[in-house]
Structures are given as structure tokens and as C-alpha cells.
Short mmCIF file of the N, C-alpha and C atoms (twelve columns), coordinates in Angstrom:
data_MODEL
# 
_entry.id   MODEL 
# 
loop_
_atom_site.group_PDB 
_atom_site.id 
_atom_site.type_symbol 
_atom_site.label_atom_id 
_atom_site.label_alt_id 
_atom_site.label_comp_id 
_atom_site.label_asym_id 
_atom_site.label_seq_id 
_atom_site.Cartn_x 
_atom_site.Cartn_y 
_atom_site.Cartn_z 
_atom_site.pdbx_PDB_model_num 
ATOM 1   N N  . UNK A 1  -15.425 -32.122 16.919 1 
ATOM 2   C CA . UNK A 1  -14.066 -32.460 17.248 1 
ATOM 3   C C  . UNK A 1  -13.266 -31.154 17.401 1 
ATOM 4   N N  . UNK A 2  -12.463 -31.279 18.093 1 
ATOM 5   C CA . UNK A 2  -11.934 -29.672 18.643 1 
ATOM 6   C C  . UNK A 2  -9.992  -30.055 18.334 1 
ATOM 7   N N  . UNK A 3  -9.841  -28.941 17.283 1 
ATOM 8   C CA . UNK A 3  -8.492  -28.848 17.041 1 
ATOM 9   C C  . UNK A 3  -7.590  -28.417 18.366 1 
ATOM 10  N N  . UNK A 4  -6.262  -29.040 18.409 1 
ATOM 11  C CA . UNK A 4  -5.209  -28.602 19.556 1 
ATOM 12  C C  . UNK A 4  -4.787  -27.574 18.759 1 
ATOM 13  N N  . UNK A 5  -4.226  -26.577 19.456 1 
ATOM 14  C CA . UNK A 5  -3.761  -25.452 18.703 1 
ATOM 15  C C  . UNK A 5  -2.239  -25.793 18.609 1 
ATOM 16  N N  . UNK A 6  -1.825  -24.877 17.647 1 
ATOM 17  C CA . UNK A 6  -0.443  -25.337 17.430 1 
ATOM 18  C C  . UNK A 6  0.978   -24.895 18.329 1 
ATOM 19  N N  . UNK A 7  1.559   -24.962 18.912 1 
ATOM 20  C CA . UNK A 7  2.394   -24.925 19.976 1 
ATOM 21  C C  . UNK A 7  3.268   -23.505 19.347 1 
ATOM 22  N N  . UNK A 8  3.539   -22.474 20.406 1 
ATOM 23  C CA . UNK A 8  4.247   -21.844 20.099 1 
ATOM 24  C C  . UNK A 8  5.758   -21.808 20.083 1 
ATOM 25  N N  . UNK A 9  6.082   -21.166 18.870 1 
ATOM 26  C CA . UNK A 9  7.644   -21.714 18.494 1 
ATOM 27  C C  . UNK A 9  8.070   -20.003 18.603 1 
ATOM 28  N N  . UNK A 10 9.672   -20.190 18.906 1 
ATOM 29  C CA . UNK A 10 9.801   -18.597 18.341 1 
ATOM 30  C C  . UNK A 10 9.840   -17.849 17.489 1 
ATOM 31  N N  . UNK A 11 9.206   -18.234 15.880 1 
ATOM 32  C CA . UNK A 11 9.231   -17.607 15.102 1 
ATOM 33  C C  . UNK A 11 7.657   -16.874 15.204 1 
ATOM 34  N N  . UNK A 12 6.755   -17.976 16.168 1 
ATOM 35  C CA . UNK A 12 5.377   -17.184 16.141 1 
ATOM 36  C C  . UNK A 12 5.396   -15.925 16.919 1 
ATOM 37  N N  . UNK A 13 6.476   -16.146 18.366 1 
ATOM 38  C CA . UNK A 13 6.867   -14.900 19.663 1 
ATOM 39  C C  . UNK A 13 7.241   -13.798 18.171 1 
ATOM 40  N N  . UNK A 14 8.144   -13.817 17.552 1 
ATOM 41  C CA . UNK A 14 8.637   -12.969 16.806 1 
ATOM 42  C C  . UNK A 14 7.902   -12.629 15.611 1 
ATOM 43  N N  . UNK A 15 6.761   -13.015 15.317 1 
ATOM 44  C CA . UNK A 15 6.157   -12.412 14.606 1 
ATOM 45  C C  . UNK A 15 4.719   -11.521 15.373 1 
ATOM 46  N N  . UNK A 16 4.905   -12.136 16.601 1 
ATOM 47  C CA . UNK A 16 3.800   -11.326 17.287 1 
ATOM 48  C C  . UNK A 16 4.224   -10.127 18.095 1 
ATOM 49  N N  . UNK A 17 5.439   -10.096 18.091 1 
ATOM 50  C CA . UNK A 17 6.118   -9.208  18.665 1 
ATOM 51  C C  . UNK A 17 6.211   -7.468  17.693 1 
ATOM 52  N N  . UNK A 18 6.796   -8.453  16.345 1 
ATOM 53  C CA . UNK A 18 6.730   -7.485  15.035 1 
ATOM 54  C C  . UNK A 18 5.423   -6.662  14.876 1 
ATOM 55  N N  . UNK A 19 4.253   -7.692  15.234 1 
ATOM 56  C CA . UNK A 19 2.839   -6.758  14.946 1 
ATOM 57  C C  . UNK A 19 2.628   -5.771  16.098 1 
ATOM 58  N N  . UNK A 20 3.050   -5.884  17.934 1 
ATOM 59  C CA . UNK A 20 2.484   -5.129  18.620 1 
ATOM 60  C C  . UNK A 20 3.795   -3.892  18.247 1 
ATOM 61  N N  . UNK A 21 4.973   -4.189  17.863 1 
ATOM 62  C CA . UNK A 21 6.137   -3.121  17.581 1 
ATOM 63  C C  . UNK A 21 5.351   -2.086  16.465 1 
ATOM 64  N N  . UNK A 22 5.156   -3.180  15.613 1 
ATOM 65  C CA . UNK A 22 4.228   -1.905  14.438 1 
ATOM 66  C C  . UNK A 22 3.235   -1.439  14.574 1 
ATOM 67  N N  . UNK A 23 2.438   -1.625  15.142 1 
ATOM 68  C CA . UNK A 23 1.045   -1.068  16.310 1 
ATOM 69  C C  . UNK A 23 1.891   0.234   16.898 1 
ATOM 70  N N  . UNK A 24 2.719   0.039   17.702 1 
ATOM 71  C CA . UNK A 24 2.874   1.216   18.968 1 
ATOM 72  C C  . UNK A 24 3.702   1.473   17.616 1 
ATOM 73  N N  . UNK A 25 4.645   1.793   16.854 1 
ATOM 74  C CA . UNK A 25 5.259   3.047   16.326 1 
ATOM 75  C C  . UNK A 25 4.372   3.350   15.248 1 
ATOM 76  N N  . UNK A 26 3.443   3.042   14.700 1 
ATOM 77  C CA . UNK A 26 2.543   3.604   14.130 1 
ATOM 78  C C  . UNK A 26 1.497   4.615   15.003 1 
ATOM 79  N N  . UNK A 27 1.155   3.989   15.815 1 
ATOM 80  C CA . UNK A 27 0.472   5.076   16.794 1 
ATOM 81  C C  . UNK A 27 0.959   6.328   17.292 1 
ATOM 82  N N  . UNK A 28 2.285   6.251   17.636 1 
ATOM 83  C CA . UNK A 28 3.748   6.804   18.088 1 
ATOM 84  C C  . UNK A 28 3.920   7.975   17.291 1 
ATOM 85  N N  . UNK A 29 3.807   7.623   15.624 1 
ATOM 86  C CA . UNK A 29 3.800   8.338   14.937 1 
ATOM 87  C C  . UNK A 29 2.462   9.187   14.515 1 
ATOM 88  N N  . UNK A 30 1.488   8.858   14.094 1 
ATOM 89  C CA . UNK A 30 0.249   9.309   14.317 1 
ATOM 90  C C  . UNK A 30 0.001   10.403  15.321 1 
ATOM 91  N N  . UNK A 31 0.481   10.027  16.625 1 
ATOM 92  C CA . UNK A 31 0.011   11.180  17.536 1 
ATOM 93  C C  . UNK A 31 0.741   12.308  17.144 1 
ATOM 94  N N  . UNK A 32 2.065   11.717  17.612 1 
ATOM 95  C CA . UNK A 32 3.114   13.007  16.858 1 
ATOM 96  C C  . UNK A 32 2.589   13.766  15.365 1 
ATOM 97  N N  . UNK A 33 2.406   13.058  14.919 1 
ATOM 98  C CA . UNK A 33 2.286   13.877  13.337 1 
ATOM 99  C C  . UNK A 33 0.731   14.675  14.513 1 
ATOM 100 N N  . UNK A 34 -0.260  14.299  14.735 1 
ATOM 101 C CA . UNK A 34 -1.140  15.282  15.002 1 
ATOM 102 C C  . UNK A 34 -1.175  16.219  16.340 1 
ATOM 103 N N  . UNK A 35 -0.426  15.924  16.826 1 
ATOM 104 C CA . UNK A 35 0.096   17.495  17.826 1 
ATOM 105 C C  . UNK A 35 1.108   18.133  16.672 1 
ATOM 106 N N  . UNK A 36 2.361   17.697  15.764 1 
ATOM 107 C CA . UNK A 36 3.258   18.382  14.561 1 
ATOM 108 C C  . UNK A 36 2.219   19.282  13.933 1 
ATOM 109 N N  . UNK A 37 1.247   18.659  13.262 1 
ATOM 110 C CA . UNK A 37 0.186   19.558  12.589 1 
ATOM 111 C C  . UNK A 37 -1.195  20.338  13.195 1 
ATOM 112 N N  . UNK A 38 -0.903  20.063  14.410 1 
ATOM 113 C CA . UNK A 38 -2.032  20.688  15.251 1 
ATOM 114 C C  . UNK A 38 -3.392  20.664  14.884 1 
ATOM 115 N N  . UNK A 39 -3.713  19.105  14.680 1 
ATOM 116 C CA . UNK A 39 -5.018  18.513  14.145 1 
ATOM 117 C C  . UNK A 39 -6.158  18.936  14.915 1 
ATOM 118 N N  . UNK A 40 -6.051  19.328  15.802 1 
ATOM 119 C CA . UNK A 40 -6.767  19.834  17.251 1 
ATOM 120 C C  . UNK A 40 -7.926  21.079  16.592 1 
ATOM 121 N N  . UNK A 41 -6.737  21.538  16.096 1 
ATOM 122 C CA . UNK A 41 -7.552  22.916  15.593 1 
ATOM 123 C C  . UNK A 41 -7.614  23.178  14.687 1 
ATOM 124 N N  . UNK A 42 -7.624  22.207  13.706 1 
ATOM 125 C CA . UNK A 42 -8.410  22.184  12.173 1 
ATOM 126 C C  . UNK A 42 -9.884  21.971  12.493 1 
ATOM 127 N N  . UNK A 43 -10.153 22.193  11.317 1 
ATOM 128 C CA . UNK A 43 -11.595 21.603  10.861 1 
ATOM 129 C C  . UNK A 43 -11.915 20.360  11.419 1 
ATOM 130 N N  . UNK A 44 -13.416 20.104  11.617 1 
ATOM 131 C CA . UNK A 44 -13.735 18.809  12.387 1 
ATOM 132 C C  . UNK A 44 -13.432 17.919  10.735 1 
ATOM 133 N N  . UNK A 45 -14.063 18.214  9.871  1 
ATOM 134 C CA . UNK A 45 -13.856 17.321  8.491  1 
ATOM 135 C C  . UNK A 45 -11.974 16.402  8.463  1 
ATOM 136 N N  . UNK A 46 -11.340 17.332  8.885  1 
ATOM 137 C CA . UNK A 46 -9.863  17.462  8.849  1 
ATOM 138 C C  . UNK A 46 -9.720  16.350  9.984  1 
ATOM 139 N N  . UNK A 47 -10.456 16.766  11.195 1 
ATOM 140 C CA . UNK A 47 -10.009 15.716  12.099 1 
ATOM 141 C C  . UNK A 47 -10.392 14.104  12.023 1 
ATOM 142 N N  . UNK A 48 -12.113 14.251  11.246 1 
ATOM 143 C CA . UNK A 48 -11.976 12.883  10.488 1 
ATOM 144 C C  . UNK A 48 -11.891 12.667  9.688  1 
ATOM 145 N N  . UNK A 49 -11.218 13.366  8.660  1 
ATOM 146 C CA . UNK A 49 -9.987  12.119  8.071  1 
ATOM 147 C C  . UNK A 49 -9.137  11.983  8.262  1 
ATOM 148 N N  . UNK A 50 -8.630  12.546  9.189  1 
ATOM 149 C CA . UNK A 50 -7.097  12.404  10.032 1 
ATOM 150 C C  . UNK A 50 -7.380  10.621  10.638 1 
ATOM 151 N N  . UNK A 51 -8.366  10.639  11.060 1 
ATOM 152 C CA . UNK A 51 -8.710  9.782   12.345 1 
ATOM 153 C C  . UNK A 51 -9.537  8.536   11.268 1 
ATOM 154 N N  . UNK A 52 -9.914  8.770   10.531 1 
ATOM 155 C CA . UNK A 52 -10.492 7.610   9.379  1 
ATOM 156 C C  . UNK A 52 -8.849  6.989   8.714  1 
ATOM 157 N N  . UNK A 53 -8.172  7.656   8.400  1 
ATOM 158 C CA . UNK A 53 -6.792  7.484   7.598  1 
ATOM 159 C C  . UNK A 53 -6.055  6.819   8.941  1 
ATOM 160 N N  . UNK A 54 -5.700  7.045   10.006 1 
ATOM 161 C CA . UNK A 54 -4.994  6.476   10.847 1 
ATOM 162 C C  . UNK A 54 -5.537  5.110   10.720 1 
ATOM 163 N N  . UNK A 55 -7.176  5.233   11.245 1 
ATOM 164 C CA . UNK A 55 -7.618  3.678   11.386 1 
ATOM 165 C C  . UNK A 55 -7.358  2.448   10.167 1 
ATOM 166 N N  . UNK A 56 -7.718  3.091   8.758  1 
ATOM 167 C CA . UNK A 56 -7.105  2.737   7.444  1 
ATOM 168 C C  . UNK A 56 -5.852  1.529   7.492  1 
ATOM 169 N N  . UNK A 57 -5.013  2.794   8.394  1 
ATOM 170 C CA . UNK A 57 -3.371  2.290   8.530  1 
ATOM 171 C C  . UNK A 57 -3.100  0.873   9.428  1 
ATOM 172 N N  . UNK A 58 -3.705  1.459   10.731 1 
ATOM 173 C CA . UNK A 58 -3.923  0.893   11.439 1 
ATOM 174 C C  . UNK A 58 -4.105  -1.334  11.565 1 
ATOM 175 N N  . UNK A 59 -5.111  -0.891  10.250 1 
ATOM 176 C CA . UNK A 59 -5.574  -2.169  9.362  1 
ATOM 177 C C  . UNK A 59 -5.412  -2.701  8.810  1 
ATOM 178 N N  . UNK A 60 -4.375  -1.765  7.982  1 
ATOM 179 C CA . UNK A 60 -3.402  -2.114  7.083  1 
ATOM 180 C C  . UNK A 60 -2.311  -3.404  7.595  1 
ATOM 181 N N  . UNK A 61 -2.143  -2.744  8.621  1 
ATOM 182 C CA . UNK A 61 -0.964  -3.343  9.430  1 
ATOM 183 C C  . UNK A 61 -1.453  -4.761  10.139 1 
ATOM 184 N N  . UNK A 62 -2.369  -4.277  11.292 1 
ATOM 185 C CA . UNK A 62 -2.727  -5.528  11.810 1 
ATOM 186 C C  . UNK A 62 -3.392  -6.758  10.492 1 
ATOM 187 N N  . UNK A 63 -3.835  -6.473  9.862  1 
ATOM 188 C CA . UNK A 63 -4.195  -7.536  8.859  1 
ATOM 189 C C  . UNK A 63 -2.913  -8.386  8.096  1 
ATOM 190 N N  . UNK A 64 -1.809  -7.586  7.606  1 
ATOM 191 C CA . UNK A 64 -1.166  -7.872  7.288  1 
ATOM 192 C C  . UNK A 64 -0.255  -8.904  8.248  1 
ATOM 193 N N  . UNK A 65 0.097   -8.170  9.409  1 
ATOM 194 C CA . UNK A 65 1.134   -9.022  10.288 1 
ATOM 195 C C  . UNK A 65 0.513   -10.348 10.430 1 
ATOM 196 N N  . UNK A 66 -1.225  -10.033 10.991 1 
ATOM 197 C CA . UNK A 66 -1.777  -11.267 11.084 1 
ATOM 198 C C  . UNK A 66 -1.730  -12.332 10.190 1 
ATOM 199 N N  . UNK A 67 -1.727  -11.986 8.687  1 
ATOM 200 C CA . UNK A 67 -1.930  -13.106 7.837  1 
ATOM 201 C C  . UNK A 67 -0.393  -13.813 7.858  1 
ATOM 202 N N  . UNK A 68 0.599   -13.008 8.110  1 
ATOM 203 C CA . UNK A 68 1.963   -13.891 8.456  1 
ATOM 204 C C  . UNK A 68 1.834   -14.544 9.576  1 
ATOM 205 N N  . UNK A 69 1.300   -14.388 10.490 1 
ATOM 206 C CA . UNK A 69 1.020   -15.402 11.520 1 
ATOM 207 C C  . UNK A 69 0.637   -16.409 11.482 1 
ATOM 208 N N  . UNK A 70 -0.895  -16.214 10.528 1 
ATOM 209 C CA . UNK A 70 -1.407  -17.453 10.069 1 
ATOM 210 C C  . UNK A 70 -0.759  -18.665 9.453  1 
ATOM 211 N N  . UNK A 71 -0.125  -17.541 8.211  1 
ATOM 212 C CA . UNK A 71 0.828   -18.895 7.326  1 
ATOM 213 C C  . UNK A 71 1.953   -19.492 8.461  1 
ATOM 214 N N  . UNK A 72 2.565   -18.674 9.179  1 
ATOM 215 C CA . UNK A 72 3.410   -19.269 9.827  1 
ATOM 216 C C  . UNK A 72 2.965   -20.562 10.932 1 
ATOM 217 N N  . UNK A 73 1.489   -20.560 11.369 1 
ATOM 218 C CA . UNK A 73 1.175   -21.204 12.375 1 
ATOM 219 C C  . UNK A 73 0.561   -22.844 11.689 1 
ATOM 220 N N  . UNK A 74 0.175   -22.631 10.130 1 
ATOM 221 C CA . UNK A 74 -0.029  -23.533 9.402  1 
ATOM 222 C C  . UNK A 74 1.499   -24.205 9.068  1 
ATOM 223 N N  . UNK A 75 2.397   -23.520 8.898  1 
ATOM 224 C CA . UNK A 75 3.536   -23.971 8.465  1 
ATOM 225 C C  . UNK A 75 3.957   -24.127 7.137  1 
ATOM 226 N N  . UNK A 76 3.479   -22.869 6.240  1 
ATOM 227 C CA . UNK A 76 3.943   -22.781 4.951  1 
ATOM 228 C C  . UNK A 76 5.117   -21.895 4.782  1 
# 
């Protein structure tokens, strides 16, 4: 049996909106901070964990926004 999905309302537009906003200024920031610190020309060790820690963040975020999506699309 195949669930209908649940109709989008605007609190789902606005919470999906919130996650691609925090996506691009996290990235936004990230780059900047690594041209600011000139990650380029550190150590390769330096560059991954520069680049392990972004992704970290990265995950941080999308997981998070997502699970507000969820509850919101269940309707709690």
C-alpha cells in the first residue's frame, strides 16, 4: 500500500528554505574563512581537517533542519 505524501503547506516552503539558507551561508563562510586563512598553503593534514570539520558542520546542519521537517510534515 503506498502512502500519499503530505501536501505542502508554508511552514514546510519555510522550513526548506531555512535549510538551503543555512547550507549556502555556511559554505559562504567556510570558503571565506579558507582563502582568510590561506588553507591552500598549509599542510595537506591541515587541509583535511579543514575539509573533514566543514563536512562535520555541514551535517550538523542538514540533519538537524531535516529532522524539523520531518516533525513538521508528521504534524507534531
Amino acid at each position: 500500500m503506498h502512502r500519499m505524501p503530505a501536501p505542502v503547506t508554508p511552514e514546510h516552503r519555510k522550513l526548506l528554505m531555512q535549510l538551503i539558507v543555512s547550507v549556502v551561508v555556511l559554505d559562504a563562510t567556510i570558503i571565506g574563512l579558507y582563502y582568510a586563512f590561506h588553507i591552500a598553503d598549509r599542510p595537506v593534514k591541515t587541509q583535511q581537517t579543514y575539509v573533514a570539520t566543514w563536512v562535520v558542520l555541514t551535517l550538523i546542519v542538514v540533519t538537524t533542519m531535516l529532522k524539523r521537517i520531518r516533525v513538521a510534515r508528521r504534524g507534531r
